[in-house]
PDB file of C-alpha atoms and ligand atoms in Angstrom:
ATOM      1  CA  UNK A  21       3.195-129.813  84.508  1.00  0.00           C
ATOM      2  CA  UNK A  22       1.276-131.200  81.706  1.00  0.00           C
ATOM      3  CA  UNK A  23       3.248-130.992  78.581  1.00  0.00           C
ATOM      4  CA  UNK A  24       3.456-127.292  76.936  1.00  0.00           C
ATOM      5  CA  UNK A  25       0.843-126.277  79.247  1.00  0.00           C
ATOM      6  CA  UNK A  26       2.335-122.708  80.035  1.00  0.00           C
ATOM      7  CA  UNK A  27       0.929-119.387  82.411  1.00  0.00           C
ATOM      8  CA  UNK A  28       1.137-116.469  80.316  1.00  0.00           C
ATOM      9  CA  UNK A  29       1.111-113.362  82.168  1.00  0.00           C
ATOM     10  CA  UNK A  30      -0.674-109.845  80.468  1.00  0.00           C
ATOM     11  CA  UNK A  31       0.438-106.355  80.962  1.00  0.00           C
ATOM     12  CA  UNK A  32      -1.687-104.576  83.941  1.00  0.00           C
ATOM     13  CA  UNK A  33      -2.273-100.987  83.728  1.00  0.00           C
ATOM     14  CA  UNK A  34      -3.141 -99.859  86.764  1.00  0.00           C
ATOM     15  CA  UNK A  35      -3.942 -96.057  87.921  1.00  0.00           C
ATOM     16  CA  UNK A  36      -6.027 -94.465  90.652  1.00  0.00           C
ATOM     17  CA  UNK A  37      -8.934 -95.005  88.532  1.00  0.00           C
ATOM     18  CA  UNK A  38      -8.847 -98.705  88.492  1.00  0.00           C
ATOM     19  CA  UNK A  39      -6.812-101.775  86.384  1.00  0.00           C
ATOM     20  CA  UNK A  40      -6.949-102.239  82.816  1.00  0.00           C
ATOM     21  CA  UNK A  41      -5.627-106.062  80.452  1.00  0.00           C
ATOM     22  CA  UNK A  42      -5.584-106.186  77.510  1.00  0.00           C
ATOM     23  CA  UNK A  43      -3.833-109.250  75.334  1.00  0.00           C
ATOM     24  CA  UNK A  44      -2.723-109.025  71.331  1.00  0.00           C
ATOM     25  CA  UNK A  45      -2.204-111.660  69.564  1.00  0.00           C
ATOM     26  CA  UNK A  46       1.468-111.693  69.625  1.00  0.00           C
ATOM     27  CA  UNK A  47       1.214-112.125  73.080  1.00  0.00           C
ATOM     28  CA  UNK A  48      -0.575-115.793  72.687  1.00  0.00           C
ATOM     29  CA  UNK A  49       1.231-118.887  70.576  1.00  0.00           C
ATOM     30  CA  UNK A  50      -2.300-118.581  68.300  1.00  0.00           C
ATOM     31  CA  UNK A  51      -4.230-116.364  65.897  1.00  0.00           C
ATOM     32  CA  UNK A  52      -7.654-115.880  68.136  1.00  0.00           C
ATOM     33  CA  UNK A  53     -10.368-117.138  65.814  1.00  0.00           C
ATOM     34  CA  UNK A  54     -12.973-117.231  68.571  1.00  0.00           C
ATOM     35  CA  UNK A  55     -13.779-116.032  72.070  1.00  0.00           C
ATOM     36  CA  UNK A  56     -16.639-117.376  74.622  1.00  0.00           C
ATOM     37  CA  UNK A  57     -17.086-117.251  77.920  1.00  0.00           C
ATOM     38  CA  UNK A  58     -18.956-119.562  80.535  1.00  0.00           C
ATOM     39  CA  UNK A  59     -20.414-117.741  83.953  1.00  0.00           C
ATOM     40  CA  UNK A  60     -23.261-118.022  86.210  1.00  0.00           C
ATOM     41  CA  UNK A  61     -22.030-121.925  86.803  1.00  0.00           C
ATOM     42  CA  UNK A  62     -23.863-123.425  89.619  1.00  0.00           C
ATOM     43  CA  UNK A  63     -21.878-124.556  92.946  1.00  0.00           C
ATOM     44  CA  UNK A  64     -20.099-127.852  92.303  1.00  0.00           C
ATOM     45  CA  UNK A  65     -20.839-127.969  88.128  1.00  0.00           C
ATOM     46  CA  UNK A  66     -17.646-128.784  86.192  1.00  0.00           C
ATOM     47  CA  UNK A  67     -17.263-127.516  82.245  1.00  0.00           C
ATOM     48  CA  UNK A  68     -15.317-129.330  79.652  1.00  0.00           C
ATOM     49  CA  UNK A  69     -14.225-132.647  80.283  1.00  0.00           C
ATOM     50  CA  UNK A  70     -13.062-133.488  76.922  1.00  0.00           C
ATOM     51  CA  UNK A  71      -9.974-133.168  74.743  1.00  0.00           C
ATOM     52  CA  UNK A  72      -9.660-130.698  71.558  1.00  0.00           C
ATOM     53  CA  UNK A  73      -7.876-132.130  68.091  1.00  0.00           C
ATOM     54  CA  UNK A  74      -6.936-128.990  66.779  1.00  0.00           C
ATOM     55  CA  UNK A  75      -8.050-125.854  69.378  1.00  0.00           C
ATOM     56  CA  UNK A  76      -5.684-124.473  71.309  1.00  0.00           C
ATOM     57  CA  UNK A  77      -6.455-121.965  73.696  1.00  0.00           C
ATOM     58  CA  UNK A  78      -5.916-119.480  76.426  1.00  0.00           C
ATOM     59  CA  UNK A  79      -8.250-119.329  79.219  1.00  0.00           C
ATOM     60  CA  UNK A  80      -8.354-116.662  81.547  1.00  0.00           C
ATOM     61  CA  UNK A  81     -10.978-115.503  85.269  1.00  0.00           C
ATOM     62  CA  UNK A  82     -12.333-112.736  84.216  1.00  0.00           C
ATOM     63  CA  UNK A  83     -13.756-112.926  87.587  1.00  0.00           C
ATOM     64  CA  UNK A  84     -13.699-114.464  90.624  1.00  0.00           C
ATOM     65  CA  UNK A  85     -11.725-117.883  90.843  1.00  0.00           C
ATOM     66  CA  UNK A  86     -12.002-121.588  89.393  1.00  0.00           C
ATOM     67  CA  UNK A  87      -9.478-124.770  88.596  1.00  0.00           C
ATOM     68  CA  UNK A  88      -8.250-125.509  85.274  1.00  0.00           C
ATOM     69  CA  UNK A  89      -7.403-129.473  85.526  1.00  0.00           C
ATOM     70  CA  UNK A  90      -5.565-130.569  82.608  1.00  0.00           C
ATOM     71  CA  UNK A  91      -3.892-134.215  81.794  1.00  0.00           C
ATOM     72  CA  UNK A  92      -1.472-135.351  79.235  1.00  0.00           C
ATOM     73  CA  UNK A  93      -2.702-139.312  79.440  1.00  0.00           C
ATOM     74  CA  UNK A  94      -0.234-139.046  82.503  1.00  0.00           C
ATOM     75  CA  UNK A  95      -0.038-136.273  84.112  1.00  0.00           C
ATOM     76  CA  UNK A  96      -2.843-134.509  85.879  1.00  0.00           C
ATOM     77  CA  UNK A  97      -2.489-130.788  87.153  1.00  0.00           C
ATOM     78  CA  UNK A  98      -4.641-128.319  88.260  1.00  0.00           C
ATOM     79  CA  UNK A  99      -4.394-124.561  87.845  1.00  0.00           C
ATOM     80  CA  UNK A 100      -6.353-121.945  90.065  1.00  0.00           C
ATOM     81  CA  UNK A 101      -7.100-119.163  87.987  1.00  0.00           C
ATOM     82  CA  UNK A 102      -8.086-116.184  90.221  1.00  0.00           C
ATOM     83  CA  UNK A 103      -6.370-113.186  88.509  1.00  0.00           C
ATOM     84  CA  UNK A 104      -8.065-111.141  85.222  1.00  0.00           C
ATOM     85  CA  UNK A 105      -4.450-110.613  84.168  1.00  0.00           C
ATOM     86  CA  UNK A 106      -3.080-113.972  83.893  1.00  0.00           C
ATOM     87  CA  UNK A 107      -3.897-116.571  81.118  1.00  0.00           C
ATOM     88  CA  UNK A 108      -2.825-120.344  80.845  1.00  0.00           C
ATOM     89  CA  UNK A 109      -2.565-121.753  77.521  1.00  0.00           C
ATOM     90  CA  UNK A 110      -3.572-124.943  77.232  1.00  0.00           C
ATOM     91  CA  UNK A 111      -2.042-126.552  73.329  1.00  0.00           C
ATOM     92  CA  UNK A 112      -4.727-128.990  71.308  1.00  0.00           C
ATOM     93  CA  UNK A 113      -4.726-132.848  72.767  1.00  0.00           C
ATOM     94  CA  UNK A 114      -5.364-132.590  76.352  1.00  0.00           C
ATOM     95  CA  UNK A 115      -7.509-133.292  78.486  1.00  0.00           C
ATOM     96  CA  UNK A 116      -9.074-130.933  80.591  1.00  0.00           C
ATOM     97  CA  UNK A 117     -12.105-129.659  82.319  1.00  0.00           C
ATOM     98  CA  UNK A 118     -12.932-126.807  84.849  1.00  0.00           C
ATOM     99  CA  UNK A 119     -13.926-126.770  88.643  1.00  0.00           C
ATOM    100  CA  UNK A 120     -14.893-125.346  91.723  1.00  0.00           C
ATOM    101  CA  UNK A 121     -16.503-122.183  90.328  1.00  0.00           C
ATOM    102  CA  UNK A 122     -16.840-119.259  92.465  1.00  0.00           C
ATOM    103  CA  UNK A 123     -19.947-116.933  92.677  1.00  0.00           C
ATOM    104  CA  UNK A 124     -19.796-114.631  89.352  1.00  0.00           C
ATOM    105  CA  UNK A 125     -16.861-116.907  88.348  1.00  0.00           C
ATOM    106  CA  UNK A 126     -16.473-115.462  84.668  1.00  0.00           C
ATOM    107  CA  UNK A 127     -13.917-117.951  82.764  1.00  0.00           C
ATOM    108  CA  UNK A 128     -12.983-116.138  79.089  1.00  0.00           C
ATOM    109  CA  UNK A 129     -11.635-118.497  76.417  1.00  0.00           C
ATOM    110  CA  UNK A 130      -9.812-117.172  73.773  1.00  0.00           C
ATOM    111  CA  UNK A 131      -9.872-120.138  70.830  1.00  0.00           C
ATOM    112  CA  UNK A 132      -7.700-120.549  68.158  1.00  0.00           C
ATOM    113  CA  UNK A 133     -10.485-122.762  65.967  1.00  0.00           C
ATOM    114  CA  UNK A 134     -14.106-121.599  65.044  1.00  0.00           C
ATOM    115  CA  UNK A 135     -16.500-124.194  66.828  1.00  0.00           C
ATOM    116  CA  UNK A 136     -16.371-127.166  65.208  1.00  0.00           C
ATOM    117  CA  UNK A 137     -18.627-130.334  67.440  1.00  0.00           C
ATOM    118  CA  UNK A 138     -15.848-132.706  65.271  1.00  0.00           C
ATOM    119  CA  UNK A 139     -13.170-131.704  66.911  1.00  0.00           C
ATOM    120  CA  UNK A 140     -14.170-132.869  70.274  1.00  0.00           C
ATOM    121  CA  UNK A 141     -12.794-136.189  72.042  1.00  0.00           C
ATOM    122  CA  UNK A 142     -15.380-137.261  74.465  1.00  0.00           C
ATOM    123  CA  UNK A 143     -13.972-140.179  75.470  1.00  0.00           C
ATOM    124  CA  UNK A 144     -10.802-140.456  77.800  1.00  0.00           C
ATOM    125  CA  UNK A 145      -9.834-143.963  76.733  1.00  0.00           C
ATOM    126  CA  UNK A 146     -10.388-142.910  73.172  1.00  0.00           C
ATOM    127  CA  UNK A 147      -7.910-139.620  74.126  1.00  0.00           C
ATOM    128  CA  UNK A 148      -5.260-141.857  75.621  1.00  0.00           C
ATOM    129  CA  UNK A 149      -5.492-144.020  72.267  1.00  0.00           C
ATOM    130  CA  UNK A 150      -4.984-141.481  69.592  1.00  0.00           C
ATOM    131  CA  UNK A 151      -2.039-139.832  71.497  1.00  0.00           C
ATOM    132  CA  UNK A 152      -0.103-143.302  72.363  1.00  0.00           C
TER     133      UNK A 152
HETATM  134  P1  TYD B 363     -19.141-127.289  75.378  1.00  0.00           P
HETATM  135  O1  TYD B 363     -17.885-126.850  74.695  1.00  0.00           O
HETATM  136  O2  TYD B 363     -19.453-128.767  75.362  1.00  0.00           O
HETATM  137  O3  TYD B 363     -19.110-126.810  76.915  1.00  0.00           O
HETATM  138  P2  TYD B 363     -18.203-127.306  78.112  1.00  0.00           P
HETATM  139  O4  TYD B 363     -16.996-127.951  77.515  1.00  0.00           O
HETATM  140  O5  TYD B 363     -17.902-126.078  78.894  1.00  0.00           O
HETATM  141  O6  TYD B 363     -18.974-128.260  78.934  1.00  0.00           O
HETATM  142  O7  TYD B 363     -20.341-126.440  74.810  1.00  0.00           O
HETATM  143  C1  TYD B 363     -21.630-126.491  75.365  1.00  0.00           C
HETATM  144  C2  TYD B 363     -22.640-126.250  74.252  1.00  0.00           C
HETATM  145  O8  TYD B 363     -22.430-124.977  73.660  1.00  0.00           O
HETATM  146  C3  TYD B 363     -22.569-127.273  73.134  1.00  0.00           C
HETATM  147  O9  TYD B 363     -23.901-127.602  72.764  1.00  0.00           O
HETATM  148  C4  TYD B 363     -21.900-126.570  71.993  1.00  0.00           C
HETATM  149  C5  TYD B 363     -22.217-125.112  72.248  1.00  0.00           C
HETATM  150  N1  TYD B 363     -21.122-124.216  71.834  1.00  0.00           N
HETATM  151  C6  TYD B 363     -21.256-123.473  70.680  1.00  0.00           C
HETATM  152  O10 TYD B 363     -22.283-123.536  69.982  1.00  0.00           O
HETATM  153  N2  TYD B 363     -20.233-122.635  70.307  1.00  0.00           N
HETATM  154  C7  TYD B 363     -19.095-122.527  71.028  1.00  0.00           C
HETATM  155  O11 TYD B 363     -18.175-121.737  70.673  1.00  0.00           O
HETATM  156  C8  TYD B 363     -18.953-123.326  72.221  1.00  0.00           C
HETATM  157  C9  TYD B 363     -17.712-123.265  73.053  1.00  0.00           C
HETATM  158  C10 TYD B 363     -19.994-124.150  72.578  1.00  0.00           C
END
């Protein structure tokens, strides 16, 4: 696994009248500054495909199912996230990007960093640079 790249699972209430999650933020390594979500993807679209300097963040389905594929410079893995009480937390300096959306695929990102278009890394060789 990708270096510090960890599953988190959340506390499921369930009862006859359905499941509730809910997260804190002593549950996640991060105070949440931010939260967004990306749905209604198109069949075969990918999201991300970049590196954050400084957000870190825990991603979680919402709804339905999709891959999180995240590399190190090294390592590649990918994580199906298909469960609304389940998060992976993915540390600043990787690189990752999202696949293989479902129908109604909702993928919630909770971000510790308000958006900030500097603290992007577009460019893979330009990733594997800064973190040799
Ligand atoms: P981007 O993060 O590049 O999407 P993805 O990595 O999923 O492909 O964001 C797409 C666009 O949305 C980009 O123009 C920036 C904008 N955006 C915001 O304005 N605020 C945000 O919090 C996020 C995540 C994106």
């Amino acid at each position: 696994m990708p270096t510090r790249v960890r599953a988190i699972d959340l506390p499921k209430v369930q009862d006859e009248r359905g499941n509730l999650t809910f997260v804190e933020n002593d549950q996640i390594p991060f105070e949440i500054r931010r939260v967004y979500w990306i749905y209604d993807v198109p069949g075969g679209q990918k999201r991300g495909g970049h590196a954050f300097r400084e957000q870190r963040e825990m991603i979680i389905s919402l709804s339905g199912s999709f891959d999180v594929v995240v590399n190190d410079g090294s390592t590649e893995e990918s994580f199906e996230l298909n469960r609304s009480y389940y998060g992976l937390y993915v540390p600043n300096m990787l690189w990752r990007h999202m696949e293989n959306f479902s129908t109604n695929a909702v993928a919630l990102v909770l971000s510790s960093t308000l958006y900030n278009a500097d603290d992007y890394i577009h460019d893979f060789g330009l990733f594997k640079e800064i973190i040799r």
